């Protein structure tokens, strides 16, 4: 073996060892990259989890604050009022210390998994806006929601995403609107090609508008910049955009030409649920009734008037208390009085209570059937005793169609005939009546406890299911059949409609077993709330 051959062998050996070292380094680098990626992913997930937890805490704090405000509006002795105000102040102090930091994590969208469930869209939007009512009430402004006619009431979507994002968006616009009469929320289906319009899955757009101070172009561009969000008051808005993107949606902000801002939130993959609910009201009794709508906010007047028209009633809308008095006097002179008045309580110059007194004191107008509209914070405020008997019912704002229809039905109902007094003894409950075995289907823990305790105090046996799937499980595994099911319509996993359909389909295959009575538990009882 020559010296040259030995050198070649030596070089080959060195090359082999070098390749091994490089391969080992590459493997180590790959492992380090994987560990770094995993650490970043865990950080993003942890950050999003913390942000979500802080947001849930804030929502809970807002709910507790609203409840405390309601308690303050009731009759309390001085000691009780002092304690409630102390609790309210402590809650405000604690809430001010928990503002989420907005991080610029691009991986946040990949860290969340949307969860779709069936729910009533109109009620969900109203509940978000009513949550902000204590704040808007103090500022003297109104939150008004308006839905396009092609948006159904019932949808299947990520309800938690809608709740969180819309709360933060609306809160941002309320903070900009101290001198404005209202903040406007519009809900519509996103435009799609004609061939896709019959699809059961669409994107729903929520636009929230204010007419607050205009922002400079540079400020608009930095609304979502973590370094500027606190100065611009857009911390919550930036977090809402992260939530929207995490759920596969989008959020954008634009300036309105005449001043103000418009935020557009796109909620994707919304399944439109076309389930017809049988009405509990006789529509014939309501048709052709003349209704006077009194509200100083044009958007709110339009919403109520559109709903009333859809029920084949005849609305006349006016923007002030003075205009309402003129309309009532004119109707009385022509012999065509209004059948009912839908009256906003909070109006400038002549407010709802003052208008009630003016109507009462004007002999030319005569007695009227009156439905009062009030904010969620103000609804429980006791009306002055001198006008309390004039009001047939009160509806919270923003208006939910089913609640408005139910209240109109009450207000327009003919007077009841007093029952005849007889000497027959009053029938007493049968002490030997057997307890009923009840299956309660309800996902809200508070409602679960309330219904269960109410039934148990009457001696009934109660089983509580948190969703439709649990109802089916209980029916399959319980030896003794249930006497009745109280079925909440809106539940996760399987809602009330779907669960009832499953039960009835199974019963049809076992005709000898009979049908278990199912009682729907819902506030939505109007035809057309789909």
Short mmCIF file of C-alpha atoms in Angstrom, two decimals:
data_model
loop_
_atom_site.label_atom_id
_atom_site.label_comp_id
_atom_site.label_asym_id
_atom_site.label_seq_id
_atom_site.Cartn_x
_atom_site.Cartn_y
_atom_site.Cartn_z
CA UNK A 1 0.00 0.00 0.00
CA UNK A 2 1.52 3.27 -1.10
CA UNK A 3 1.59 6.46 0.91
CA UNK A 4 -0.94 7.94 -1.55
CA UNK A 5 -3.40 5.14 -0.92
CA UNK A 6 -3.02 5.62 2.83
CA UNK A 7 -3.74 9.34 2.52
CA UNK A 8 -6.85 8.63 0.39
CA UNK A 9 -8.13 6.17 2.99
CA UNK A 10 -7.46 8.70 5.73
CA UNK A 11 -9.36 11.42 3.85
CA UNK A 12 -12.26 9.04 3.21
CA UNK A 13 -12.39 8.26 6.91
CA UNK A 14 -12.40 11.93 7.79
CA UNK A 15 -15.19 12.58 5.27
CA UNK A 16 -17.24 9.74 6.73
CA UNK A 17 -16.84 11.07 10.26
CA UNK A 18 -17.67 14.58 9.03
CA UNK A 19 -20.85 13.32 7.38
CA UNK A 20 -21.80 11.55 10.60
CA UNK A 21 -21.17 14.71 12.60
CA UNK A 22 -23.22 16.79 10.15
CA UNK A 23 -26.05 14.27 10.26
CA UNK A 24 -25.99 14.31 14.06
CA UNK A 25 -26.03 18.10 14.07
CA UNK A 26 -28.92 18.14 11.58
CA UNK A 27 -30.86 15.70 13.75
CA UNK A 28 -30.17 17.79 16.83
CA UNK A 29 -31.20 20.96 14.99
CA UNK A 30 -34.42 19.31 13.80
CA UNK A 31 -35.19 18.23 17.33
CA UNK A 32 -34.45 21.72 18.60
CA UNK A 33 -36.69 23.26 15.92
CA UNK A 34 -39.47 20.82 16.80
CA UNK A 35 -39.09 21.61 20.49
CA UNK A 36 -39.11 25.35 19.75
CA UNK A 37 -42.20 25.01 17.55
CA UNK A 38 -43.90 22.96 20.25
CA UNK A 39 -42.99 25.53 22.88
CA UNK A 40 -44.30 28.36 20.70
CA UNK A 41 -47.51 26.45 20.02
CA UNK A 42 -47.99 25.74 23.72
CA UNK A 43 -47.30 29.40 24.48
CA UNK A 44 -49.91 30.52 21.95
CA UNK A 45 -52.45 28.02 23.29
CA UNK A 46 -51.71 29.09 26.85
CA UNK A 47 -51.93 32.77 25.93
CA UNK A 48 -55.24 32.28 24.13
CA UNK A 49 -56.53 30.21 27.03
CA UNK A 50 -55.57 32.95 29.48
CA UNK A 51 -57.12 35.63 27.27
CA UNK A 52 -60.30 33.59 26.99
CA UNK A 53 -60.36 33.05 30.75
CA UNK A 54 -59.90 36.77 31.39
CA UNK A 55 -62.63 37.54 28.89
CA UNK A 56 -65.02 35.08 30.55
CA UNK A 57 -64.21 36.72 33.90
CA UNK A 58 -65.03 40.11 32.43
CA UNK A 59 -68.36 38.86 31.03
CA UNK A 60 -69.22 37.33 34.40
CA UNK A 61 -68.29 40.58 36.14
CA UNK A 62 -70.53 42.53 33.76
CA UNK A 63 -73.40 40.15 34.49
CA UNK A 64 -72.89 40.49 38.26
CA UNK A 65 -72.71 44.27 37.87
CA UNK A 66 -76.00 44.26 35.98
CA UNK A 67 -77.64 42.17 38.72
CA UNK A 68 -76.33 44.51 41.42
CA UNK A 69 -77.70 47.48 39.47
CA UNK A 70 -81.09 45.77 39.37
CA UNK A 71 -80.94 45.22 43.14
CA UNK A 72 -80.09 48.91 43.63
CA UNK A 73 -83.20 49.77 41.63
CA UNK A 74 -85.41 47.89 44.09
CA UNK A 75 -86.63 48.89 47.54
CA UNK A 76 -83.76 48.63 50.04
CA UNK A 77 -83.21 49.94 53.52
CA UNK A 78 -80.17 52.25 53.98
CA UNK A 79 -77.96 49.47 55.35
CA UNK A 80 -78.76 47.11 52.48
CA UNK A 81 -78.17 49.83 49.89
CA UNK A 82 -74.79 50.66 51.43
CA UNK A 83 -73.69 47.00 51.26
CA UNK A 84 -74.83 46.59 47.64
CA UNK A 85 -73.05 49.80 46.61
CA UNK A 86 -69.91 48.58 48.38
CA UNK A 87 -70.08 45.29 46.48
CA UNK A 88 -70.64 47.19 43.22
CA UNK A 89 -67.59 49.39 43.87
CA UNK A 90 -65.40 46.41 44.79
CA UNK A 91 -66.45 44.64 41.60
CA UNK A 92 -65.58 47.69 39.51
CA UNK A 93 -62.16 47.95 41.17
CA UNK A 94 -61.44 44.25 40.59
CA UNK A 95 -62.59 44.38 36.97
CA UNK A 96 -60.33 47.34 36.19
CA UNK A 97 -57.28 45.24 37.07
CA UNK A 98 -58.00 42.51 34.51
CA UNK A 99 -57.56 43.97 31.04
CA UNK A 100 -56.15 41.36 28.66
CA UNK A 101 -52.89 42.09 26.92
CA UNK A 102 -53.23 41.78 23.16
CA UNK A 103 -50.38 39.74 21.72
CA UNK A 104 -49.44 39.62 18.07
CA UNK A 105 -49.40 35.83 17.83
CA UNK A 106 -50.07 34.76 14.26
CA UNK A 107 -50.64 31.20 15.46
CA UNK A 108 -53.69 32.16 17.54
CA UNK A 109 -56.05 31.25 14.72
CA UNK A 110 -54.63 27.74 14.62
CA UNK A 111 -54.94 27.26 18.35
CA UNK A 112 -58.75 27.43 18.62
CA UNK A 113 -61.38 24.97 17.45
CA UNK A 114 -64.84 26.47 16.71
CA UNK A 115 -67.78 24.65 18.30
CA UNK A 116 -71.08 24.92 16.41
CA UNK A 117 -74.44 24.72 18.18
CA UNK A 118 -78.01 25.64 17.36
CA UNK A 119 -79.44 28.83 18.87
CA UNK A 120 -81.77 31.76 18.23
CA UNK A 121 -79.67 34.46 16.58
CA UNK A 122 -81.96 37.38 17.40
CA UNK A 123 -82.09 36.50 21.07
CA UNK A 124 -78.32 35.93 21.21
CA UNK A 125 -77.61 39.39 19.76
CA UNK A 126 -80.16 41.01 22.06
CA UNK A 127 -78.66 39.32 25.12
CA UNK A 128 -75.21 40.70 24.25
CA UNK A 129 -76.51 44.24 23.82
CA UNK A 130 -78.65 44.04 26.96
CA UNK A 131 -75.54 43.07 28.91
CA UNK A 132 -74.13 46.51 28.07
CA UNK A 133 -77.35 48.30 29.02
CA UNK A 134 -76.20 49.50 32.48
CA UNK A 135 -73.36 51.40 30.81
CA UNK A 136 -75.40 52.74 27.86
CA UNK A 137 -78.20 53.75 30.21
CA UNK A 138 -75.83 55.99 32.16
CA UNK A 139 -74.49 57.49 28.92
CA UNK A 140 -78.00 58.15 27.62
CA UNK A 141 -77.51 56.21 24.40
CA UNK A 142 -79.20 53.19 22.89
CA UNK A 143 -78.03 49.98 21.22
CA UNK A 144 -80.27 49.14 18.26
CA UNK A 145 -80.14 45.84 16.36
CA UNK A 146 -81.64 45.46 12.89
CA UNK A 147 -81.81 42.19 10.95
CA UNK A 148 -82.16 41.77 7.19
CA UNK A 149 -85.32 39.89 6.28
CA UNK A 150 -83.38 36.96 4.80
CA UNK A 151 -81.60 36.23 8.11
CA UNK A 152 -83.48 33.44 9.92
CA UNK A 153 -83.88 33.48 13.68
CA UNK A 154 -82.44 30.01 14.24
CA UNK A 155 -78.90 29.20 13.11
CA UNK A 156 -76.15 26.75 13.91
CA UNK A 157 -72.77 28.40 14.46
CA UNK A 158 -70.03 29.10 16.99
CA UNK A 159 -72.20 30.81 19.60
CA UNK A 160 -69.33 31.47 22.01
CA UNK A 161 -67.37 33.26 19.28
CA UNK A 162 -70.38 35.43 18.43
CA UNK A 163 -70.97 36.31 22.08
CA UNK A 164 -67.37 37.21 22.84
CA UNK A 165 -66.58 39.10 19.65
CA UNK A 166 -69.84 41.07 19.51
CA UNK A 167 -69.56 42.04 23.19
CA UNK A 168 -66.07 43.46 22.67
CA UNK A 169 -66.99 45.21 19.41
CA UNK A 170 -70.14 46.82 20.83
CA UNK A 171 -68.28 47.86 23.98
CA UNK A 172 -65.63 49.61 21.85
CA UNK A 173 -68.25 51.59 19.92
CA UNK A 174 -70.18 52.48 23.08
CA UNK A 175 -66.96 53.95 24.47
CA UNK A 176 -66.77 56.30 21.45
CA UNK A 177 -70.40 57.44 21.55
CA UNK A 178 -70.86 59.62 24.63
CA UNK A 179 -72.77 62.34 22.74
CA UNK A 180 -74.62 60.13 20.25
CA UNK A 181 -78.20 58.85 20.51
CA UNK A 182 -77.39 55.28 19.51
CA UNK A 183 -74.95 52.62 18.35
CA UNK A 184 -76.30 50.59 15.45
CA UNK A 185 -75.89 46.85 14.91
CA UNK A 186 -76.91 45.47 11.51
CA UNK A 187 -77.07 41.74 10.79
CA UNK A 188 -77.14 40.42 7.22
CA UNK A 189 -76.13 37.48 5.06
CA UNK A 190 -72.89 37.94 3.12
CA UNK A 191 -73.30 38.32 -0.63
CA UNK A 192 -72.71 35.14 -2.63
CA UNK A 193 -73.20 34.15 -6.28
CA UNK A 194 -76.82 33.45 -7.22
CA UNK A 195 -76.14 29.72 -7.53
CA UNK A 196 -75.10 29.57 -3.85
CA UNK A 197 -77.97 31.58 -2.35
CA UNK A 198 -80.03 28.50 -1.57
CA UNK A 199 -77.17 26.96 0.39
CA UNK A 200 -77.93 26.14 4.01
CA UNK A 201 -74.44 27.29 5.08
CA UNK A 202 -73.56 30.96 4.75
CA UNK A 203 -71.45 33.69 6.34
CA UNK A 204 -73.32 36.23 8.46
CA UNK A 205 -72.03 39.80 8.67
CA UNK A 206 -72.42 41.95 11.77
CA UNK A 207 -71.73 45.66 11.31
CA UNK A 208 -71.54 47.95 14.33
CA UNK A 209 -71.58 51.70 13.67
CA UNK A 210 -71.16 54.84 15.73
CA UNK A 211 -70.99 58.51 14.84
CA UNK A 212 -68.21 59.38 17.27
CA UNK A 213 -65.12 61.42 16.56
CA UNK A 214 -63.36 60.61 13.31
CA UNK A 215 -59.93 59.01 13.48
CA UNK A 216 -56.92 60.16 11.54
CA UNK A 217 -55.80 57.73 8.79
CA UNK A 218 -52.73 56.89 10.82
CA UNK A 219 -54.82 56.11 13.91
CA UNK A 220 -57.14 53.86 11.93
CA UNK A 221 -54.15 51.85 10.76
CA UNK A 222 -52.91 51.36 14.33
CA UNK A 223 -56.20 50.30 15.95
CA UNK A 224 -54.88 46.75 16.21
CA UNK A 225 -51.28 47.66 17.05
CA UNK A 226 -50.53 46.44 20.61
CA UNK A 227 -48.46 49.56 21.21
CA UNK A 228 -51.42 51.86 20.46
CA UNK A 229 -54.51 49.92 21.55
CA UNK A 230 -54.62 51.31 25.08
CA UNK A 231 -54.29 54.92 23.90
CA UNK A 232 -57.07 54.43 21.32
CA UNK A 233 -59.26 52.36 23.64
CA UNK A 234 -59.21 49.44 21.21
CA UNK A 235 -57.75 46.69 23.41
CA UNK A 236 -61.03 44.78 23.30
CA UNK A 237 -61.42 45.37 19.58
CA UNK A 238 -57.97 43.92 18.90
CA UNK A 239 -58.82 40.89 21.01
CA UNK A 240 -62.10 40.53 19.10
CA UNK A 241 -60.16 40.38 15.83
CA UNK A 242 -57.97 37.61 17.24
CA UNK A 243 -61.08 35.71 18.30
CA UNK A 244 -62.67 36.18 14.87
CA UNK A 245 -59.59 34.94 13.05
CA UNK A 246 -59.23 32.05 15.50
CA UNK A 247 -62.75 30.95 14.53
CA UNK A 248 -62.08 31.22 10.80
CA UNK A 249 -63.83 34.58 10.45
CA UNK A 250 -62.63 38.12 9.92
CA UNK A 251 -62.92 41.58 11.46
CA UNK A 252 -62.23 44.95 9.84
CA UNK A 253 -62.77 48.61 10.70
CA UNK A 254 -63.44 51.51 8.34
CA UNK A 255 -64.21 55.19 8.66
CA UNK A 256 -67.74 56.37 7.86
CA UNK A 257 -67.70 59.32 5.41
CA UNK A 258 -69.80 61.63 7.61
CA UNK A 259 -67.89 60.73 10.77
CA UNK A 260 -67.70 57.70 13.01
CA UNK A 261 -66.47 54.15 12.56
CA UNK A 262 -67.93 50.93 11.24
CA UNK A 263 -66.68 47.51 12.39
CA UNK A 264 -67.59 44.49 10.28
CA UNK A 265 -67.40 41.04 11.85
CA UNK A 266 -67.84 37.97 9.63
CA UNK A 267 -69.13 34.84 11.36
CA UNK A 268 -68.37 31.95 8.99
CA UNK A 269 -69.91 28.52 8.42
CA UNK A 270 -73.33 29.46 9.76
CA UNK A 271 -75.89 26.77 9.04
CA UNK A 272 -79.33 28.31 8.51
CA UNK A 273 -81.92 26.21 10.31
CA UNK A 274 -85.38 26.40 8.75
CA UNK A 275 -87.51 24.96 11.53
CA UNK A 276 -91.07 26.27 11.68
CA UNK A 277 -92.49 26.81 15.15
CA UNK A 278 -96.26 26.59 15.51
CA UNK A 279 -97.61 29.88 16.82
CA UNK A 280 -99.30 30.01 20.20
CA UNK A 281 -101.14 33.18 19.30
CA UNK A 282 -104.23 33.72 17.17
CA UNK A 283 -102.92 35.94 14.38
CA UNK A 284 -106.43 36.77 13.30
CA UNK A 285 -106.99 38.63 16.56
CA UNK A 286 -104.04 40.91 15.81
CA UNK A 287 -104.41 41.69 12.12
CA UNK A 288 -105.48 45.13 10.94
CA UNK A 289 -104.92 46.73 14.34
CA UNK A 290 -103.63 50.32 14.26
CA UNK A 291 -100.46 50.75 16.34
CA UNK A 292 -98.78 54.07 17.17
CA UNK A 293 -94.99 53.65 17.53
CA UNK A 294 -93.25 56.44 19.50
CA UNK A 295 -89.43 56.43 19.57
CA UNK A 296 -86.92 59.24 19.05
CA UNK A 297 -84.27 56.92 17.49
CA UNK A 298 -85.05 56.42 13.80
CA UNK A 299 -83.34 53.03 13.59
CA UNK A 300 -85.34 51.73 16.55
CA UNK A 301 -88.61 53.08 15.13
CA UNK A 302 -87.88 51.29 11.88
CA UNK A 303 -87.14 47.98 13.60
CA UNK A 304 -90.38 48.00 15.61
CA UNK A 305 -92.45 49.20 12.64
CA UNK A 306 -91.07 46.47 10.38
CA UNK A 307 -91.93 43.78 12.92
CA UNK A 308 -95.43 45.16 13.42
CA UNK A 309 -96.01 45.29 9.66
CA UNK A 310 -94.82 41.69 9.29
CA UNK A 311 -97.63 40.64 11.68
CA UNK A 312 -100.21 42.41 9.48
CA UNK A 313 -100.67 45.24 11.93
CA UNK A 314 -100.80 48.87 10.79
CA UNK A 315 -97.99 50.96 12.33
CA UNK A 316 -97.78 54.73 12.41
CA UNK A 317 -94.35 55.91 13.59
CA UNK A 318 -93.55 59.28 15.19
CA UNK A 319 -90.28 60.61 16.62
CA UNK A 320 -91.36 62.55 19.73
CA UNK A 321 -93.90 62.80 22.51
CA UNK A 322 -95.40 65.97 21.04
CA UNK A 323 -95.87 64.26 17.67
CA UNK A 324 -97.52 61.34 19.46
CA UNK A 325 -100.02 63.66 21.18
CA UNK A 326 -100.85 65.28 17.83
CA UNK A 327 -101.40 61.85 16.23
CA UNK A 328 -103.63 60.68 19.11
CA UNK A 329 -105.75 63.84 19.03
CA UNK A 330 -106.11 63.63 15.25
CA UNK A 331 -107.14 59.97 15.45
CA UNK A 332 -109.74 60.78 18.12
CA UNK A 333 -111.21 63.61 16.02
CA UNK A 334 -111.61 61.38 12.96
CA UNK A 335 -113.19 58.57 14.95
CA UNK A 336 -110.34 56.16 14.12
CA UNK A 337 -108.37 55.81 17.36
CA UNK A 338 -105.27 53.68 17.65
CA UNK A 339 -105.71 50.19 19.07
CA UNK A 340 -102.42 50.39 21.01
CA UNK A 341 -99.35 52.56 21.58
CA UNK A 342 -95.78 51.20 21.60
CA UNK A 343 -93.91 53.84 23.56
CA UNK A 344 -90.19 54.29 24.26
CA UNK A 345 -89.56 55.35 27.84
CA UNK A 346 -86.32 57.24 27.27
CA UNK A 347 -86.83 60.21 24.95
CA UNK A 348 -85.61 63.82 25.06
CA UNK A 349 -87.90 66.72 25.98
CA UNK A 350 -91.09 64.69 26.63
CA UNK A 351 -90.06 61.27 27.92
CA UNK A 352 -92.24 58.18 28.22
CA UNK A 353 -93.54 58.86 31.74
CA UNK A 354 -94.31 62.50 30.93
CA UNK A 355 -96.13 61.42 27.79
CA UNK A 356 -98.20 58.94 29.80
CA UNK A 357 -99.31 61.78 32.08
CA UNK A 358 -100.10 64.02 29.11
CA UNK A 359 -102.25 61.27 27.56
CA UNK A 360 -104.06 60.70 30.87
CA UNK A 361 -104.75 64.40 31.39
CA UNK A 362 -106.07 65.07 27.85
CA UNK A 363 -109.82 64.28 27.73
CA UNK A 364 -109.81 64.49 23.93
CA UNK A 365 -107.55 61.43 23.68
CA UNK A 366 -109.33 59.03 25.99
CA UNK A 367 -108.11 55.71 27.47
CA UNK A 368 -105.31 53.94 25.58
CA UNK A 369 -103.70 50.49 25.55
CA UNK A 370 -99.98 51.09 26.07
CA UNK A 371 -96.87 48.92 25.72
CA UNK A 372 -93.69 50.46 27.12
CA UNK A 373 -90.22 49.88 25.64
CA UNK A 374 -87.36 50.18 28.12
CA UNK A 375 -83.71 49.18 28.35
CA UNK A 376 -82.66 45.98 30.13
CA UNK A 377 -81.31 48.08 33.00
CA UNK A 378 -84.38 50.25 33.19
CA UNK A 379 -87.15 47.71 32.78
CA UNK A 380 -87.30 46.84 36.46
CA UNK A 381 -87.43 50.44 37.58
CA UNK A 382 -90.85 50.87 39.14
CA UNK A 383 -93.10 53.21 37.20
CA UNK A 384 -94.57 56.11 39.14
CA UNK A 385 -97.74 54.98 40.86
CA UNK A 386 -99.93 57.55 39.10
CA UNK A 387 -99.22 56.06 35.63
CA UNK A 388 -98.46 52.42 36.51
CA UNK A 389 -101.98 51.20 35.72
CA UNK A 390 -101.84 52.76 32.23
CA UNK A 391 -99.10 50.37 31.03
CA UNK A 392 -100.26 46.95 29.89
CA UNK A 393 -96.80 45.43 29.49
CA UNK A 394 -93.09 46.28 29.26
CA UNK A 395 -90.59 44.94 26.68
CA UNK A 396 -86.82 45.16 27.04
CA UNK A 397 -84.72 46.85 24.39
CA UNK A 398 -83.18 45.78 22.07
CA UNK A 399 -86.47 44.22 21.04
CA UNK A 400 -86.73 40.46 20.48
CA UNK A 401 -89.61 39.70 18.04
CA UNK A 402 -91.22 36.95 20.13
CA UNK A 403 -91.22 39.15 23.25
CA UNK A 404 -92.78 42.06 21.38
CA UNK A 405 -95.48 39.86 19.84
CA UNK A 406 -96.32 38.29 23.19
CA UNK A 407 -96.59 41.72 24.83
CA UNK A 408 -98.78 43.07 22.01
CA UNK A 409 -101.03 40.05 22.41
CA UNK A 410 -101.40 40.84 26.11
CA UNK A 411 -102.03 44.55 25.52
CA UNK A 412 -104.56 43.98 22.71
CA UNK A 413 -106.40 41.16 24.49
CA UNK A 414 -110.07 41.96 25.21
CA UNK A 415 -110.96 42.57 28.85
CA UNK A 416 -111.69 39.39 30.73
CA UNK A 417 -115.25 38.77 31.91
CA UNK A 418 -115.30 38.67 35.72
CA UNK A 419 -116.08 35.17 36.95
CA UNK A 420 -119.49 34.62 38.52
CA UNK A 421 -119.43 34.01 42.24
CA UNK A 422 -121.03 30.72 43.28
CA UNK A 423 -121.59 29.07 46.61
CA UNK A 424 -119.99 25.84 45.41
CA UNK A 425 -116.93 25.00 47.55
CA UNK A 426 -113.56 25.42 45.88
CA UNK A 427 -112.03 22.15 44.73
CA UNK A 428 -108.94 21.19 46.70
CA UNK A 429 -105.94 19.30 45.34
CA UNK A 430 -106.16 15.56 45.77
CA UNK A 431 -103.73 14.67 48.57
CA UNK A 432 -103.44 11.20 47.08
CA UNK A 433 -102.22 12.45 43.69
CA UNK A 434 -99.13 10.50 42.70
CA UNK A 435 -95.81 12.26 42.10
CA UNK A 436 -94.82 12.71 38.47
CA UNK A 437 -91.50 11.49 37.10
CA UNK A 438 -90.09 14.43 35.11
CA UNK A 439 -87.08 14.57 32.79
CA UNK A 440 -85.88 18.18 32.52
CA UNK A 441 -83.75 18.98 29.45
CA UNK A 442 -81.95 22.27 30.14
CA UNK A 443 -78.34 23.36 29.56
CA UNK A 444 -78.34 26.43 31.82
CA UNK A 445 -77.19 25.48 35.36
CA UNK A 446 -79.25 28.23 37.01
CA UNK A 447 -82.41 27.15 35.19
CA UNK A 448 -81.65 23.51 36.00
CA UNK A 449 -81.52 24.27 39.72
CA UNK A 450 -84.61 26.48 39.64
CA UNK A 451 -86.84 24.03 37.75
CA UNK A 452 -85.63 21.01 39.71
CA UNK A 453 -86.22 22.65 43.08
CA UNK A 454 -89.62 23.98 42.05
CA UNK A 455 -90.79 20.52 40.95
CA UNK A 456 -89.22 18.68 43.87
CA UNK A 457 -90.98 20.96 46.35
CA UNK A 458 -94.24 19.75 44.82
CA UNK A 459 -93.25 16.17 45.45
CA UNK A 460 -92.22 15.21 41.92
CA UNK A 461 -89.19 13.12 40.95
CA UNK A 462 -86.79 15.08 38.72
CA UNK A 463 -83.92 14.04 36.47
CA UNK A 464 -81.90 16.80 34.77
CA UNK A 465 -80.23 16.40 31.36
CA UNK A 466 -77.82 19.03 30.06
CA UNK A 467 -78.46 18.45 26.34
CA UNK A 468 -80.47 16.36 23.91
CA UNK A 469 -77.92 13.56 23.76
CA UNK A 470 -78.21 13.10 27.53
CA UNK A 471 -82.00 12.97 27.18
CA UNK A 472 -81.70 10.03 24.77
CA UNK A 473 -79.24 8.32 27.13
CA UNK A 474 -81.62 8.67 30.10
CA UNK A 475 -84.53 7.32 28.06
CA UNK A 476 -82.41 4.30 27.08
CA UNK A 477 -81.02 3.52 30.52
CA UNK A 478 -83.84 4.37 32.96
CA UNK A 479 -85.97 1.29 33.79
CA UNK A 480 -89.13 3.20 34.73
CA UNK A 481 -90.53 5.44 31.96
CA UNK A 482 -90.80 9.19 32.47
CA UNK A 483 -94.25 10.75 32.70
CA UNK A 484 -93.25 13.95 30.91
CA UNK A 485 -90.22 15.73 29.41
CA UNK A 486 -89.70 19.47 29.84
CA UNK A 487 -87.62 20.21 26.74
CA UNK A 488 -85.57 23.38 26.30
CA UNK A 489 -85.52 24.25 22.60
CA UNK A 490 -82.01 25.74 22.59
CA UNK A 491 -79.34 23.28 23.79
CA UNK A 492 -75.87 22.20 22.63
CA UNK A 493 -75.12 18.85 20.95
CA UNK A 494 -78.80 18.14 20.15
CA UNK A 495 -81.32 20.96 20.50
CA UNK A 496 -84.95 20.50 21.51
CA UNK A 497 -86.28 20.14 17.97
CA UNK A 498 -83.72 17.54 16.99
CA UNK A 499 -84.12 15.60 20.23
CA UNK A 500 -87.91 15.52 19.89
CA UNK A 501 -87.59 14.30 16.30
CA UNK A 502 -85.33 11.44 17.45
CA UNK A 503 -87.74 10.47 20.24
CA UNK A 504 -90.80 10.53 17.98
CA UNK A 505 -89.04 8.54 15.26
CA UNK A 506 -88.08 5.86 17.78
CA UNK A 507 -91.61 5.79 19.19
CA UNK A 508 -93.03 5.27 15.70
CA UNK A 509 -91.08 2.02 15.49
CA UNK A 510 -92.62 0.85 18.79
CA UNK A 511 -96.32 1.70 18.40
CA UNK A 512 -97.43 -0.31 21.42
CA UNK A 513 -95.36 1.72 23.87
CA UNK A 514 -97.26 5.02 23.50
CA UNK A 515 -95.87 8.56 23.23
CA UNK A 516 -94.25 10.41 26.11
CA UNK A 517 -95.60 13.97 26.51
CA UNK A 518 -92.98 16.60 25.63
CA UNK A 519 -93.48 20.20 26.74
CA UNK A 520 -91.35 22.82 24.95
CA UNK A 521 -89.72 25.34 27.28
CA UNK A 522 -88.84 28.50 25.35
CA UNK A 523 -89.48 32.22 25.11
CA UNK A 524 -89.83 31.96 21.31
CA UNK A 525 -93.46 31.25 20.54
CA UNK A 526 -94.18 32.95 17.25
CA UNK A 527 -94.62 31.70 13.76
CA UNK A 528 -91.72 32.88 11.64
CA UNK A 529 -89.01 32.64 14.32
CA UNK A 530 -87.15 29.94 12.48
#
